Tab-separated table of C-alpha atoms in Angstrom:
chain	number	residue	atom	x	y	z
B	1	UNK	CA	0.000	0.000	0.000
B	2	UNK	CA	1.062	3.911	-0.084
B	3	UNK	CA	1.976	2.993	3.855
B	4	UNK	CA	4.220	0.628	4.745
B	5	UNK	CA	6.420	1.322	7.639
B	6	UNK	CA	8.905	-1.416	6.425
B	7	UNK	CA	12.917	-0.626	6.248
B	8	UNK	CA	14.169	-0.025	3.192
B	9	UNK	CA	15.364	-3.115	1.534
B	10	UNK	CA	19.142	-4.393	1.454
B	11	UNK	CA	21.220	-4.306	-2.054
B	12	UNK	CA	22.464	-7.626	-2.927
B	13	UNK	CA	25.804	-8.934	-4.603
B	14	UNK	CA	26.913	-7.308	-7.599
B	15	UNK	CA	26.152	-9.187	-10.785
B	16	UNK	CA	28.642	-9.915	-13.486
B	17	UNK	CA	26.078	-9.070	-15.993
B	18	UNK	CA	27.355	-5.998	-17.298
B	19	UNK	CA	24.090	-4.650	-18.656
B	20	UNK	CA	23.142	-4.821	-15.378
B	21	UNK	CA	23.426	-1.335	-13.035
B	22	UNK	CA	22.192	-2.680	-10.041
B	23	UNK	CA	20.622	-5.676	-8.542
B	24	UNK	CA	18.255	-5.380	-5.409
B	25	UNK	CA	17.131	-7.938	-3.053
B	26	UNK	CA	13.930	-6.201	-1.118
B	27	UNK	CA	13.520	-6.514	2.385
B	28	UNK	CA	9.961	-8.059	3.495
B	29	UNK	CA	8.132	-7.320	6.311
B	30	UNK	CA	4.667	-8.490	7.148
B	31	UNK	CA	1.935	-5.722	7.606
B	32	UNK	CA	-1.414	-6.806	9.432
B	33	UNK	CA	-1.089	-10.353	7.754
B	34	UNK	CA	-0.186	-8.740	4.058
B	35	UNK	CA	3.654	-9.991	3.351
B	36	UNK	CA	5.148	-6.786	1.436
B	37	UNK	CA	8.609	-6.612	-0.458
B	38	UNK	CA	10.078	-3.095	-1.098
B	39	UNK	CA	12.621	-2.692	-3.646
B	40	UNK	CA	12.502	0.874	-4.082
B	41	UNK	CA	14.355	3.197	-2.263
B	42	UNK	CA	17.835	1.583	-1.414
B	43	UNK	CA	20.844	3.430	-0.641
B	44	UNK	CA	22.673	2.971	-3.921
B	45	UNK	CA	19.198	3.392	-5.998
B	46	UNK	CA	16.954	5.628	-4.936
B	47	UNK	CA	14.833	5.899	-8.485
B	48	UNK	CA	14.339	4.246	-12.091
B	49	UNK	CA	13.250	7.134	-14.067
B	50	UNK	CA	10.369	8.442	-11.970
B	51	UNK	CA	9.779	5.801	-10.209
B	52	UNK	CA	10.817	6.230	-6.525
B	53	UNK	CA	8.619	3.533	-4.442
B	54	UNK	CA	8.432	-0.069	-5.408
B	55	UNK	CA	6.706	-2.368	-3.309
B	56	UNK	CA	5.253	-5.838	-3.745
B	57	UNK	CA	2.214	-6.625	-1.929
B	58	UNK	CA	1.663	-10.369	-1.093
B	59	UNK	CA	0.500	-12.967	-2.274
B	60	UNK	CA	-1.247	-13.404	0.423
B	61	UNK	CA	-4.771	-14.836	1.656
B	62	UNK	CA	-7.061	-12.850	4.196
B	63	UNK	CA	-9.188	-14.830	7.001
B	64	UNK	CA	-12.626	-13.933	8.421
B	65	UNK	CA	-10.683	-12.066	11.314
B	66	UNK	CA	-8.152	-10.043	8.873
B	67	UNK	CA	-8.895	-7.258	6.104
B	68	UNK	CA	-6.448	-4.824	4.922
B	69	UNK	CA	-7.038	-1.079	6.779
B	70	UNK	CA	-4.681	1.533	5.505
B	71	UNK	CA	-5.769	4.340	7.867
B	72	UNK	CA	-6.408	8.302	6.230
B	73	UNK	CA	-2.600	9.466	5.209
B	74	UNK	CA	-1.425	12.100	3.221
B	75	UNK	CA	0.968	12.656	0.311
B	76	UNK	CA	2.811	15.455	-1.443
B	77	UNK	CA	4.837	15.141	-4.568
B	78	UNK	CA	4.309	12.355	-5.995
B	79	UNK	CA	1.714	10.247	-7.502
B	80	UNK	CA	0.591	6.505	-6.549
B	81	UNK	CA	-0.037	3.832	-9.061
B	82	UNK	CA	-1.785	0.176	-7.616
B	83	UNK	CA	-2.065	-2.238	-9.593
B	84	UNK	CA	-3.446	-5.878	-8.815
B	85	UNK	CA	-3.334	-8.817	-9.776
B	86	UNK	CA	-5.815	-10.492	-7.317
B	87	UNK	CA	-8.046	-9.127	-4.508
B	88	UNK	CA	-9.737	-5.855	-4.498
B	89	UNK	CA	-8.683	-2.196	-2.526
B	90	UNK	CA	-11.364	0.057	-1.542
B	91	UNK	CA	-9.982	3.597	-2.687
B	92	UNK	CA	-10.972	6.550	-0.934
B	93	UNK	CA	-9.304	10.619	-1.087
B	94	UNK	CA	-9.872	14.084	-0.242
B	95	UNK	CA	-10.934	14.659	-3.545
B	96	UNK	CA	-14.144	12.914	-3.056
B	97	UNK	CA	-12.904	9.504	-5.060
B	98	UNK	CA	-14.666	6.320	-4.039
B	99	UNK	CA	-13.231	3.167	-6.400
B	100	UNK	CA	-13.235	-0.486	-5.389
B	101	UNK	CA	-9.919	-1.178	-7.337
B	102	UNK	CA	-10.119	-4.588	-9.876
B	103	UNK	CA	-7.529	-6.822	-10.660
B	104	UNK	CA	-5.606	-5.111	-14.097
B	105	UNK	CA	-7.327	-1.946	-13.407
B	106	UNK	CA	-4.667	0.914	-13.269
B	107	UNK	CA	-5.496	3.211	-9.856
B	108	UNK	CA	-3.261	6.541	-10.115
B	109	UNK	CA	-3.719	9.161	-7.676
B	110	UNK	CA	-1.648	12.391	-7.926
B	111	UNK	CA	-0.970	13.760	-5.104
B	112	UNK	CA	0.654	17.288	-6.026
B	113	UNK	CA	0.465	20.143	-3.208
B	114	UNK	CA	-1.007	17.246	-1.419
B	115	UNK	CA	-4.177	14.707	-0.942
B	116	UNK	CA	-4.897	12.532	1.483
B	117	UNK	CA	-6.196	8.859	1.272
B	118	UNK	CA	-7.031	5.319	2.749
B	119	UNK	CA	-6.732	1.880	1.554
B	120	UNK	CA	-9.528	-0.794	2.935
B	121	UNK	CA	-10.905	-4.304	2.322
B	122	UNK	CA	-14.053	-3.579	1.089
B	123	UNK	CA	-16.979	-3.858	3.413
B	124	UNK	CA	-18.718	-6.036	1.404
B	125	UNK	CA	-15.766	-8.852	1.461
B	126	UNK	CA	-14.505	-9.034	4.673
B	127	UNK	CA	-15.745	-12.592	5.169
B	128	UNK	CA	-14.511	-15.856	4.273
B	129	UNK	CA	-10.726	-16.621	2.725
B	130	UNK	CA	-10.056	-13.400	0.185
B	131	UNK	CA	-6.730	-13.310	-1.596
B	132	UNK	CA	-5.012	-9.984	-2.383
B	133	UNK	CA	-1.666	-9.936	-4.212
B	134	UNK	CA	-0.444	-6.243	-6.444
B	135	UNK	CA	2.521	-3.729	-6.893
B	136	UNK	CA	2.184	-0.223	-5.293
B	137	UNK	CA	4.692	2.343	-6.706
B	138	UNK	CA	5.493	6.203	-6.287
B	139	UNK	CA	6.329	8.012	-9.078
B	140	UNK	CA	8.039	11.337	-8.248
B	141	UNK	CA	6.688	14.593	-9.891
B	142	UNK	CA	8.711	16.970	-12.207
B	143	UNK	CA	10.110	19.840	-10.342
B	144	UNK	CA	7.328	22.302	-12.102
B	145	UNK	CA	4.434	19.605	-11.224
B	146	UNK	CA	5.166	19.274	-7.235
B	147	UNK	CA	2.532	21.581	-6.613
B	148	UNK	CA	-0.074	21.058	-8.888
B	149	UNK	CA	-3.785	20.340	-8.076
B	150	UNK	CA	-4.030	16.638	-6.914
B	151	UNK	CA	-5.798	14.155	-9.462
B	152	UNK	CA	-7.408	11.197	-9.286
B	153	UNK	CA	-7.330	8.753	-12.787
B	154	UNK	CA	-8.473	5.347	-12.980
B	155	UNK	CA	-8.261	3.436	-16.208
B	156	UNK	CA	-9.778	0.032	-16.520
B	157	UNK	CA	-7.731	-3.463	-17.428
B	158	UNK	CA	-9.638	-3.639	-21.292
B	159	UNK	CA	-8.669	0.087	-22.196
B	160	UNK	CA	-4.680	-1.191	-21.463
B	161	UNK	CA	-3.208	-2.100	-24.468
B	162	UNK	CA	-1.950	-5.834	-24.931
B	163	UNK	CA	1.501	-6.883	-26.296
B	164	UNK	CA	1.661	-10.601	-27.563
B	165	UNK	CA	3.099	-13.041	-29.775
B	166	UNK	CA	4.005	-16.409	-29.237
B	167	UNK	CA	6.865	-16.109	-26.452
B	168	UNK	CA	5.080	-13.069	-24.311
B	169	UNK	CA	1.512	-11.768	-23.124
B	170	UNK	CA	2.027	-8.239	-21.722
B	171	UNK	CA	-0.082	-5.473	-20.867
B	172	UNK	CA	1.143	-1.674	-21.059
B	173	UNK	CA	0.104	0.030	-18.037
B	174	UNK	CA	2.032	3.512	-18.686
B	175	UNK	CA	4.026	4.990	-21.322
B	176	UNK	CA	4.925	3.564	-24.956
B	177	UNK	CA	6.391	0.225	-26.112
B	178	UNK	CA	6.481	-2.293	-29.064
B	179	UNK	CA	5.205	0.194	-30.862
B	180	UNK	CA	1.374	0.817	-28.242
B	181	UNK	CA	0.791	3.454	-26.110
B	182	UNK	CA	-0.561	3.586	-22.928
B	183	UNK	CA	-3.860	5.752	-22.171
B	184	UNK	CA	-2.427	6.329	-18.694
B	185	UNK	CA	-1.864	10.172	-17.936
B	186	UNK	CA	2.507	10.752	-17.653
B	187	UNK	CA	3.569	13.431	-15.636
B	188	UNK	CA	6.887	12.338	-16.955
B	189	UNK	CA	8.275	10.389	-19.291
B	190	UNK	CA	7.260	6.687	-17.794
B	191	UNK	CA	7.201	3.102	-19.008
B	192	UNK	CA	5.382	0.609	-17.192
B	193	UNK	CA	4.427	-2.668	-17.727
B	194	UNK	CA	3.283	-6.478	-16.927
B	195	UNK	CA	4.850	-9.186	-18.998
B	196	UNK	CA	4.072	-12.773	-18.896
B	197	UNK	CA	6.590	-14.691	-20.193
B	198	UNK	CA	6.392	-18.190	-21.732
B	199	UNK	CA	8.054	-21.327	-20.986
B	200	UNK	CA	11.589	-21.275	-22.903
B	201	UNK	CA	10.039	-17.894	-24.557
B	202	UNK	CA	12.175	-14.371	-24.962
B	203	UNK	CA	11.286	-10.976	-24.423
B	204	UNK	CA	12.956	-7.491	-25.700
B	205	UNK	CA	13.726	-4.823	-24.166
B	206	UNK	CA	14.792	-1.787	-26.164
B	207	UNK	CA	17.078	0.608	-25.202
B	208	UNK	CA	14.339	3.622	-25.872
B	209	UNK	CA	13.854	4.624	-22.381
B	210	UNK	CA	16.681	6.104	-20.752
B	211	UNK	CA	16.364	4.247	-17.133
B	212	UNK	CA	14.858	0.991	-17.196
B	213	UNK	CA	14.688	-2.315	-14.629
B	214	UNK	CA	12.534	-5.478	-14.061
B	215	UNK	CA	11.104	-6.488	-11.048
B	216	UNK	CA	10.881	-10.929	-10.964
B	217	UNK	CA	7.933	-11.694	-10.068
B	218	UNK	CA	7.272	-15.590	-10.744
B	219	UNK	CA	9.786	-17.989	-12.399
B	220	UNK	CA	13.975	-17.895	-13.359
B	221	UNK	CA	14.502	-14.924	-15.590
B	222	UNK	CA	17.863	-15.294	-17.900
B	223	UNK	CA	19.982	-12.172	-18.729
B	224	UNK	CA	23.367	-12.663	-20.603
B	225	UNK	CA	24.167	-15.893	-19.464
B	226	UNK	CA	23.396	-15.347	-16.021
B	227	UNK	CA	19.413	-16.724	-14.003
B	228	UNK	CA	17.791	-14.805	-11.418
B	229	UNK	CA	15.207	-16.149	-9.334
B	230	UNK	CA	11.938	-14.261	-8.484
B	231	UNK	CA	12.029	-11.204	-6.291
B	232	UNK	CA	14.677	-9.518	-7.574
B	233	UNK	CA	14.492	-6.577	-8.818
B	234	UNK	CA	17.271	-5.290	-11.933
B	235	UNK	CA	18.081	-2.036	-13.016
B	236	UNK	CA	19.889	-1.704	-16.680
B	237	UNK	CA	22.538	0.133	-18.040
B	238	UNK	CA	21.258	2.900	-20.397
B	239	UNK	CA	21.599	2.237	-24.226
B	240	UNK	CA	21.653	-1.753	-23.915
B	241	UNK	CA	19.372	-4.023	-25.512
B	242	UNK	CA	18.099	-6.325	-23.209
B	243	UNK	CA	16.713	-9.853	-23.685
B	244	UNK	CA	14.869	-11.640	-20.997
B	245	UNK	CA	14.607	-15.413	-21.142
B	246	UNK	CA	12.160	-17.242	-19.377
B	247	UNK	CA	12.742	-21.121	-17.718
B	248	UNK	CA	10.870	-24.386	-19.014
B	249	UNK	CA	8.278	-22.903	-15.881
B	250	UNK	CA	8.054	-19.228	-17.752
B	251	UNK	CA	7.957	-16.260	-15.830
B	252	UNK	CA	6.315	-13.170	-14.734
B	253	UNK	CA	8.092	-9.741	-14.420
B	254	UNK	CA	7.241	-5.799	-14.304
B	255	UNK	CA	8.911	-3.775	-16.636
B	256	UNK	CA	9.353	-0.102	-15.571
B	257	UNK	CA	11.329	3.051	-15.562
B	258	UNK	CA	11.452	6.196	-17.858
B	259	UNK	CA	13.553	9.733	-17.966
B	260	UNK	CA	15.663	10.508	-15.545
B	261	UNK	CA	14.636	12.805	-13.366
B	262	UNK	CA	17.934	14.918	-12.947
B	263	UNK	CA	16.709	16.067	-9.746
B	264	UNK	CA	17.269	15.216	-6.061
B	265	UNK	CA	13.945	14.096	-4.151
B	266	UNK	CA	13.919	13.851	-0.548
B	267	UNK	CA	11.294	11.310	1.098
B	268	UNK	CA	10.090	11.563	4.621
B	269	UNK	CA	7.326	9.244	5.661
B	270	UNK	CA	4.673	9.406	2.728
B	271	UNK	CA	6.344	12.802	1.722
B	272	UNK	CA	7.907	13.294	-1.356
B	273	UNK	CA	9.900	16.513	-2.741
B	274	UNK	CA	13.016	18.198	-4.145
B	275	UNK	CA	13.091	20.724	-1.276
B	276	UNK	CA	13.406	19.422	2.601
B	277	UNK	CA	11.757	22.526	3.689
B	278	UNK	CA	8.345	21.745	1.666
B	279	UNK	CA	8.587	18.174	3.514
B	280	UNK	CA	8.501	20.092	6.900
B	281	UNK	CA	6.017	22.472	5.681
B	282	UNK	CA	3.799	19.026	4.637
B	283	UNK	CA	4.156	17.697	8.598
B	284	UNK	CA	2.989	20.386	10.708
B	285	UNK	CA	0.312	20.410	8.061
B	286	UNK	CA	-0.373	17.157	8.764
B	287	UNK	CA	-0.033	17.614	12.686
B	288	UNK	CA	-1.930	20.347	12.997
B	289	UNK	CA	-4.679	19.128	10.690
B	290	UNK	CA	-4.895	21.424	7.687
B	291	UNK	CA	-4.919	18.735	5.091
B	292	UNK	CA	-8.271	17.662	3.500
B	293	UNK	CA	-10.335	14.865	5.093
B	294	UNK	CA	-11.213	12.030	3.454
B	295	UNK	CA	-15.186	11.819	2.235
B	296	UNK	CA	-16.288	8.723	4.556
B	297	UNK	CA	-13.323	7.725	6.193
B	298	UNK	CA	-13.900	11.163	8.218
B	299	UNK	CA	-13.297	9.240	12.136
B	300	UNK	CA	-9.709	7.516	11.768
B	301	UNK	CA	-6.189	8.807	10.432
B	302	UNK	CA	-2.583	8.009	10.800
B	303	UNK	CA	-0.733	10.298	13.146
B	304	UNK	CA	2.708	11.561	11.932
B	305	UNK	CA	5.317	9.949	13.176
B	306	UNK	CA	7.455	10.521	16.138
């Protein structure tokens, strides 16, 4: 979810791959029953293009007694893109946005000068076993757009365009590839995308976008001569073509990145921006409760922290 007081994860050996920058092993934690693997931030990569945040959210399977409650919390700077692959998220924000988010439905909420949101089990399904498994990422706003109006933009999973031929099944959630382009609103350059790859099958990466990595989701995934198992997540070097070769069991991965931002972005909490005084500015905001409310989740919040 947008809040997940997990550590940032640990970076793991250094590949011999030479296309490959950087090679991240996320740290999981386990929030209220939900197992979730951040990859994004580290201390040697702290973006791929825009995207600063990158966390994996289960599998995992909920029981009568468990739901997922992501209390009111606000943002500034950035904008939040869920995406799911099972379950369902109740979305509600200060704008007045109400959306039970669907499995391949793209969820982006643009935060700007600053919105505020929770992140529920819907009512309606809070009985009986209920699966929930996604990707939650942050993508950090141009310089010019940190203070823009928030935005709310929800695009359903038959409007995304579909990549396929006999080695992959993809869908493009942002930006352009292969020759499709994404409806999904960019506030900067930004490729994003879910690739299913088949058993023994190949898929291309182009050196197009300046900053690119995967994220292994399910199956071995071979680069260059060298397999890496799921849950890691690979940053490339700029200007390579990369080929991704799946295992006799195939393989799942997230393709994302985009222009670099050639900006600095601090991060405090669920804060995002290029200048540490706006981040203090955003928490005695938030303290002293001059940010929105939330539209029906009026009664609970998330205190800053200590």
């Amino acid at each position: 979810m947008s809040f997940f007081p997990c550590p940032d994860p640990v970076l793991g050996d250094k590949t011999s791959v030479d296309a490959i920058e950087t090679l991240v092993i996320p740290r999981t934690s386990d929030i209220g029953g939900l197992e979730v693997r951040r990859a994004l931030p580290t201390v040697r990569r702290r973006l791929v293009g825009p995207f600063i945040f990158f966390d994996r959210m289960g599998p995992a399977i909920f029981r009568d007694d468990e739901a997922l409650d992501v209390k009111p919390h606000p943002h500034i700077g950035l904008s939040t893109v869920t995406y799911l692959f099972d379950g369902h998220i109740r979305h509600r924000d200060s704008l007045g946005t109400q959306m039970v988010i669907q499995p391949g439905d793209v969820n982006l909420m643009t935060a700007g000068r600053g919105i505020v949101h929770s992140e529920r089990s819907p009512e309606e399904e809070r009985s009986g076993p209920r699966p929930v498994s996604g990707i939650q990422t942050w993508l950090a706003l141009p310089n010019a757009m940190e203070e823009m109006d928030p935005a709310f933009f929800h695009t359903i999973a038959p409007d995304l365009p579909v990549m396929e031929d006999r080695d992959f099944r993809g869908r493009l959630i942002m930006g352009s590839l292969h020759g499709l382009t994404s409806p999904v609103v960019q506030h900067a350059e930004t490729l994003y995308a879910d690739i299913a790859i088949n058993p023994g099958g190949r898929f291309h990466i182009p050196p197009t976008t300046e900053e690119r990595a995967i994220y292994t989701l399910e199956g071995n995934v071979g680069i260059g001569g060298e397999v890496f198992p799921p849950d890691r997540l690979l940053a490339f070097r700029a200007g390579d073509d990369i080929i991704v070769e799946a295992g006799p069991e195939g393989a799942h991965i997230m393709l994302f990145g985009g222009a670099a931002l050639g900006s600095r972005r601090y991060i405090w909490w669920n804060f995002v921006s290029s200048s540490k005084e706006r981040i203090e500015q955003a928490k005695e905001e938030w303290r002293t409760g001059r940010f929105d409310i939330v539209p029906g989740d009026e009664e609970d919040f998330i205190p800053l922290p200590e």
